[in-house]
Short mmCIF file of C-alpha atoms and ligand atoms in Angstrom, two decimals:
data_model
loop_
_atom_site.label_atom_id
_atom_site.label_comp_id
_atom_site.label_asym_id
_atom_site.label_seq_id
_atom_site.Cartn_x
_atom_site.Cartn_y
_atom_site.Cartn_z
CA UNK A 1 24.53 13.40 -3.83
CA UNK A 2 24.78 9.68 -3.40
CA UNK A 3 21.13 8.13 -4.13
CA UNK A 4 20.96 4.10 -2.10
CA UNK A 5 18.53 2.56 -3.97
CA UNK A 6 17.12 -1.05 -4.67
CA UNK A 7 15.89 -2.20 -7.95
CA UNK A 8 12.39 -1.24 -8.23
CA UNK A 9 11.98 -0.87 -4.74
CA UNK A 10 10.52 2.68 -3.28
CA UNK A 11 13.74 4.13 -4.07
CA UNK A 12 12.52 4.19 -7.49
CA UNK A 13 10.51 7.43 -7.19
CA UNK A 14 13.14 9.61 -5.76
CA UNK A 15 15.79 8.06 -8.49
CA UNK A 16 13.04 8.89 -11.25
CA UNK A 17 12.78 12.55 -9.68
CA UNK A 18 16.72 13.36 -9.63
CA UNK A 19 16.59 12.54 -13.54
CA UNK A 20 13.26 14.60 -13.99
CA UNK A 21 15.44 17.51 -12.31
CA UNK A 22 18.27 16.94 -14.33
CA UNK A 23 20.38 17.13 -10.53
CA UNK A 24 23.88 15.49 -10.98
CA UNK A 25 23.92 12.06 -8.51
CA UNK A 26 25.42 8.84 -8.25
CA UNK A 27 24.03 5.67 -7.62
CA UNK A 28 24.94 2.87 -4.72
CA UNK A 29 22.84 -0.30 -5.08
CA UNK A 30 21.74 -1.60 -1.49
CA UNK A 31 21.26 -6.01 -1.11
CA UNK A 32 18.71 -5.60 1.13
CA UNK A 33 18.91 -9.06 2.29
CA UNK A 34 22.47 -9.01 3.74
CA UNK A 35 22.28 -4.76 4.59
CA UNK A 36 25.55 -4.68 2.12
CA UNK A 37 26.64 -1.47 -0.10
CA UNK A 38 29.70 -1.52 -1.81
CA UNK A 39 31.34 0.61 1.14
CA UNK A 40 29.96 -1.91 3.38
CA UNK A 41 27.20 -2.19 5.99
CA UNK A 42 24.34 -0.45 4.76
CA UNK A 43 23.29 0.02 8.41
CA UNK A 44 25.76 3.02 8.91
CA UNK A 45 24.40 5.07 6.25
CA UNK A 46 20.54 4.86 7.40
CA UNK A 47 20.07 2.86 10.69
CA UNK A 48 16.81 1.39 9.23
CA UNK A 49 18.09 -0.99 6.76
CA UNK A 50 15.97 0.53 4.34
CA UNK A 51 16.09 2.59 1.17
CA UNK A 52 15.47 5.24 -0.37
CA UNK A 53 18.44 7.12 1.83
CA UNK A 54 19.86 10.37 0.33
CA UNK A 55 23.54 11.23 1.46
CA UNK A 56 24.10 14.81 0.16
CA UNK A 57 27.48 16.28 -0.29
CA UNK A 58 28.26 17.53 3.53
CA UNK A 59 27.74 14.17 4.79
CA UNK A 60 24.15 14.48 6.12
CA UNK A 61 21.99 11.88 5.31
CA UNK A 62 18.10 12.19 4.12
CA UNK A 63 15.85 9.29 4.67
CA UNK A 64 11.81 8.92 4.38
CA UNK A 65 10.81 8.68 0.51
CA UNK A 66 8.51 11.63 0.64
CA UNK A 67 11.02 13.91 1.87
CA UNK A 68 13.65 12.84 -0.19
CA UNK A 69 10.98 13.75 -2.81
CA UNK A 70 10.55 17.23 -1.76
CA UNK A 71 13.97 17.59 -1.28
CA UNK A 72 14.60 16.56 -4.10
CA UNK A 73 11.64 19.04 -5.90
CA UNK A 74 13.34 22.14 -3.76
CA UNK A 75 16.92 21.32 -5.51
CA UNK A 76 15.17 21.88 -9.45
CA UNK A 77 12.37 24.80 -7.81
CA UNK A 78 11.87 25.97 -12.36
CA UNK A 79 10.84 22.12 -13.22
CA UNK A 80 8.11 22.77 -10.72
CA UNK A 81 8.22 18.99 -9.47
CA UNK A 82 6.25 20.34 -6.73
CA UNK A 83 3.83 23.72 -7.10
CA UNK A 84 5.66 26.68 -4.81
CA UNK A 85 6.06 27.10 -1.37
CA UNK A 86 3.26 28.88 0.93
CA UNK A 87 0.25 27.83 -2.01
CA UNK A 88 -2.56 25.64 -1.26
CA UNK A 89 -1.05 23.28 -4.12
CA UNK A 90 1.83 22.65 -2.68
CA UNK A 91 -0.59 21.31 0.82
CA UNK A 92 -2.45 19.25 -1.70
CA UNK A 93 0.69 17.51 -3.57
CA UNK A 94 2.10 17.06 -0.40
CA UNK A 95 -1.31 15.33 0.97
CA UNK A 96 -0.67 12.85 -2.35
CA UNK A 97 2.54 12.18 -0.91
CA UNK A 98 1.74 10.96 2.67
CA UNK A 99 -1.32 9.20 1.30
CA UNK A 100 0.84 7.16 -1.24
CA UNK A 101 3.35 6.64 2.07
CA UNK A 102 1.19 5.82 4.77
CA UNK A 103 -2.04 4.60 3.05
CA UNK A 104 -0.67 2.78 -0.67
CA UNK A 105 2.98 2.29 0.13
CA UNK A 106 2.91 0.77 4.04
CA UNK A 107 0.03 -1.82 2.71
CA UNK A 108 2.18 -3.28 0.02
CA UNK A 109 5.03 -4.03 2.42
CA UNK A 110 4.98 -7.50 3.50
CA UNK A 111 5.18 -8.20 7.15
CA UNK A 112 6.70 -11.89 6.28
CA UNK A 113 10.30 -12.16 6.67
CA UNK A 114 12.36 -15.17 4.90
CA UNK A 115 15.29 -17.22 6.62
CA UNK A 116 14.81 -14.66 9.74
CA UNK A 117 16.06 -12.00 7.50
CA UNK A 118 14.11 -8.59 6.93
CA UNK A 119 14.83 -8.50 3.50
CA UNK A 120 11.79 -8.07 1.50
CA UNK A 121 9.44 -5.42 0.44
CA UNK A 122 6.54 -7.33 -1.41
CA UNK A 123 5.57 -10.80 -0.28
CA UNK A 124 7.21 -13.63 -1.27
CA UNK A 125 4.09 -15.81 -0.76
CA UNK A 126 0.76 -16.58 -2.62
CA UNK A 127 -1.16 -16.24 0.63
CA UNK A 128 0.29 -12.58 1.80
CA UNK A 129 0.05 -11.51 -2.03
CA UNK A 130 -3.66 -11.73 -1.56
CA UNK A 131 -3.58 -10.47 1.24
CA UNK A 132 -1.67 -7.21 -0.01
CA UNK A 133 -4.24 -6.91 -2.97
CA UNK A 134 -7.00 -6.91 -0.35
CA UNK A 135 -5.38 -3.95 1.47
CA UNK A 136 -4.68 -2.04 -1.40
CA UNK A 137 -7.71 -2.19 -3.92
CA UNK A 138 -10.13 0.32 -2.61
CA UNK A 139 -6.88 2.81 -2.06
CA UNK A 140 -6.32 2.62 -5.46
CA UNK A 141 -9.43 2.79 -6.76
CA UNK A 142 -9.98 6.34 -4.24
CA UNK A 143 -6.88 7.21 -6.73
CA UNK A 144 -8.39 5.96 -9.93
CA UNK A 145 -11.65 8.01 -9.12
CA UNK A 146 -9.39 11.03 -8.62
CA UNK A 147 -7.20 10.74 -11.73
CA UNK A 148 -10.56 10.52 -13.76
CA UNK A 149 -10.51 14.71 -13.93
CA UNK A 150 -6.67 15.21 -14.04
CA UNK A 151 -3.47 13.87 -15.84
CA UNK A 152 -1.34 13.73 -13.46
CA UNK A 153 -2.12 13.90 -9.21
CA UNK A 154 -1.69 17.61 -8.64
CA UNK A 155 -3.15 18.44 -11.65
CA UNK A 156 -1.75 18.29 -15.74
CA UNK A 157 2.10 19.37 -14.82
CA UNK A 158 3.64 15.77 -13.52
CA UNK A 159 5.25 16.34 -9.86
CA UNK A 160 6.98 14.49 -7.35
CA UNK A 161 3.62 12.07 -6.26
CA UNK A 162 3.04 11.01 -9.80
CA UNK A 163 6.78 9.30 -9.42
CA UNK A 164 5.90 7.97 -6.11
CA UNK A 165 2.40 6.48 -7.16
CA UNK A 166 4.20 5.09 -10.77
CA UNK A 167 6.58 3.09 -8.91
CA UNK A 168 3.96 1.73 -6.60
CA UNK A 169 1.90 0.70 -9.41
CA UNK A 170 4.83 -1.09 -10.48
CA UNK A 171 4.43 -3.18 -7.34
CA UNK A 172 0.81 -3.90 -8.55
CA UNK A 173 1.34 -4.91 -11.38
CA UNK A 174 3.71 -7.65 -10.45
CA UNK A 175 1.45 -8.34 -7.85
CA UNK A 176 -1.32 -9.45 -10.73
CA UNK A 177 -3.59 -6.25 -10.06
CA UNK A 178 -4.81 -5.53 -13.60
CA UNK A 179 -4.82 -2.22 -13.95
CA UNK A 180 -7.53 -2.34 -16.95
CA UNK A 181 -10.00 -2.11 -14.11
CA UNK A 182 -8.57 0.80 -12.70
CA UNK A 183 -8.70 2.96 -16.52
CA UNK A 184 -7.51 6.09 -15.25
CA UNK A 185 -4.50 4.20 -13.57
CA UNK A 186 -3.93 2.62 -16.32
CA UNK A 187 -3.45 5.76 -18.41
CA UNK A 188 -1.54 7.38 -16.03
CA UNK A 189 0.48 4.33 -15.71
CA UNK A 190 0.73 4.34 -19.97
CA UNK A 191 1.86 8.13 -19.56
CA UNK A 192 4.55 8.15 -17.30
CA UNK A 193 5.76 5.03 -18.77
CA UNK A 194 6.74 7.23 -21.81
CA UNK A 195 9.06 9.69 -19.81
CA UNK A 196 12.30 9.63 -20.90
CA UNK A 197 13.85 9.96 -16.88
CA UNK A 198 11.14 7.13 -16.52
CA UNK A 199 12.75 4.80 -19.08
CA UNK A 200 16.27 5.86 -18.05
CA UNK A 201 15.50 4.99 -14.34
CA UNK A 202 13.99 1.48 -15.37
CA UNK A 203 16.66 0.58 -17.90
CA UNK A 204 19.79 0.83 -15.19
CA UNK A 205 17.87 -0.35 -12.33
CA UNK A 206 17.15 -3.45 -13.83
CA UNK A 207 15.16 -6.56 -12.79
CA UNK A 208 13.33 -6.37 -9.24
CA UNK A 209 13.41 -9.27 -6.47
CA UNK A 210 11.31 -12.43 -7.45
CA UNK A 211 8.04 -12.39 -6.04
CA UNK A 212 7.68 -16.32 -5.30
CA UNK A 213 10.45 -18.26 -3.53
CA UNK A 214 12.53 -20.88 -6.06
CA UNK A 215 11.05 -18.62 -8.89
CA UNK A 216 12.94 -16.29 -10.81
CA UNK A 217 9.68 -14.73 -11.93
N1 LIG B 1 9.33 4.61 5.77
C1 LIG B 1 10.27 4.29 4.73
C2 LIG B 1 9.99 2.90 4.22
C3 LIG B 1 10.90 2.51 3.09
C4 LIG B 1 10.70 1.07 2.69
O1 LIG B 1 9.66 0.47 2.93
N2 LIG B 1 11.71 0.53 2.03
C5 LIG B 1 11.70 -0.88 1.67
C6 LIG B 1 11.78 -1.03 0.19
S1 LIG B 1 10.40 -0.31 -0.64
C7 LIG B 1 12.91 -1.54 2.28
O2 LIG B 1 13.99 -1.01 2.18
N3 LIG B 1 12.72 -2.67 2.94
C8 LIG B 1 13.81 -3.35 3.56
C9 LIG B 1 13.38 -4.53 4.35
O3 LIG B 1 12.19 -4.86 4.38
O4 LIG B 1 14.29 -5.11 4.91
C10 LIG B 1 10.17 5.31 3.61
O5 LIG B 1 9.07 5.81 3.37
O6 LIG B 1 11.19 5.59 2.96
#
């Protein structure tokens, strides 16, 4: 499995849950201002010039973070990063996961583009930042409320969401949301941080875009 990723971009959740499985995968970063790979134009491997894409060993291609993620969970079914098929657990982690995509995920991403190029994922400007923080809060705080009577989202075993919504809060944070006002965030945040696949995942992925134009952050 070849996992296109770009540093600390969404890709980050499905990278964090291939070490959490212990699933043997190799790594192609993705410039996702010029759509360049090392093999080339990223735009043959996933038409929508964005990652996470999966390529698994016949070829086919898996794209969409939150089914990477269950795929993903389905490869390692004994490190129960999702609860089993056919139980009302598995419905509710999998609700976790299209909030986190279409309600938490979709309102950090920027609708500015820079130089005519759709190459960013958070905005680049102080005026869309706010903007973003705006759309987000009360999302996060329905999350906060909820992680008040459980460890991780679907309950004290950590799963395939709690990668998702880590990495997102990683967006936050470098957006200036302080997550002291969100306490059950924050511990969550503290907890995962501590992972071991969550470390090894930060460590090689490296520095993220800058968030301000001329500024290396
Ligand atoms: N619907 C896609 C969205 C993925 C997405 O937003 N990827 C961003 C990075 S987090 C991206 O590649 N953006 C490229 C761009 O804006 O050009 C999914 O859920 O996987």
């Amino acid at each position: 499995m070849i996992l296109f990723y770009a540093a600390g971009a969404s890709s980050q959740a499905p990278h964090i849950l291939l070490r959490e499985a212990g699933l043997n995968f190799q790594l192609e970063k993705v410039d996702l201002a010029t759509h360049c790979w090392s093999g080339g134009d990223y735009r043959t491997i996933n038409q929508k010039a964005c990652v996470p894409a999966l390529k698994l060993d016949d070829g086919d291609v898996l794209t969409e973070c939150a089914v990477i993620l269950q795929f993903i969970a389905d490869q390692a079914p004994s490190y129960r990063l999702l609860p089993p098929k056919d139980t009302r657990e598995r419905y509710h982690a999998l609700e976790w996961l299209n909030f986190i995509s279409t309600e938490i995920h979709k309102n950090f991403i920027t609708s500015e583009r820079h130089g005519g190029v759709a190459a960013n994922f958070l905005s680049k400007t102080l005026q869309g930042q706010a903007l973003t923080r705006l759309q987000v809060m009360p999302r996060l705080e329905y999350v906060d409320s909820r992680l008040t009577s459980s460890r991780y989202l679907a309950g004290e075993h950590f799963s395939a969401p709690d990668a998702y919504l880590y990495t997102i809060l990683n967006w936050a944070r470098r957006l200036g949301i302080d997550l002291a006002q969100l306490p059950a965030l924050q511990d969550f945040f503290e907890r995962v941080s501590e992972r071991p696949a969550v470390q090894e995942t930060m460590q090689i992925e490296g520095a993220p875009h800058a968030l301000l134009e001329h500024n290396s952050e």
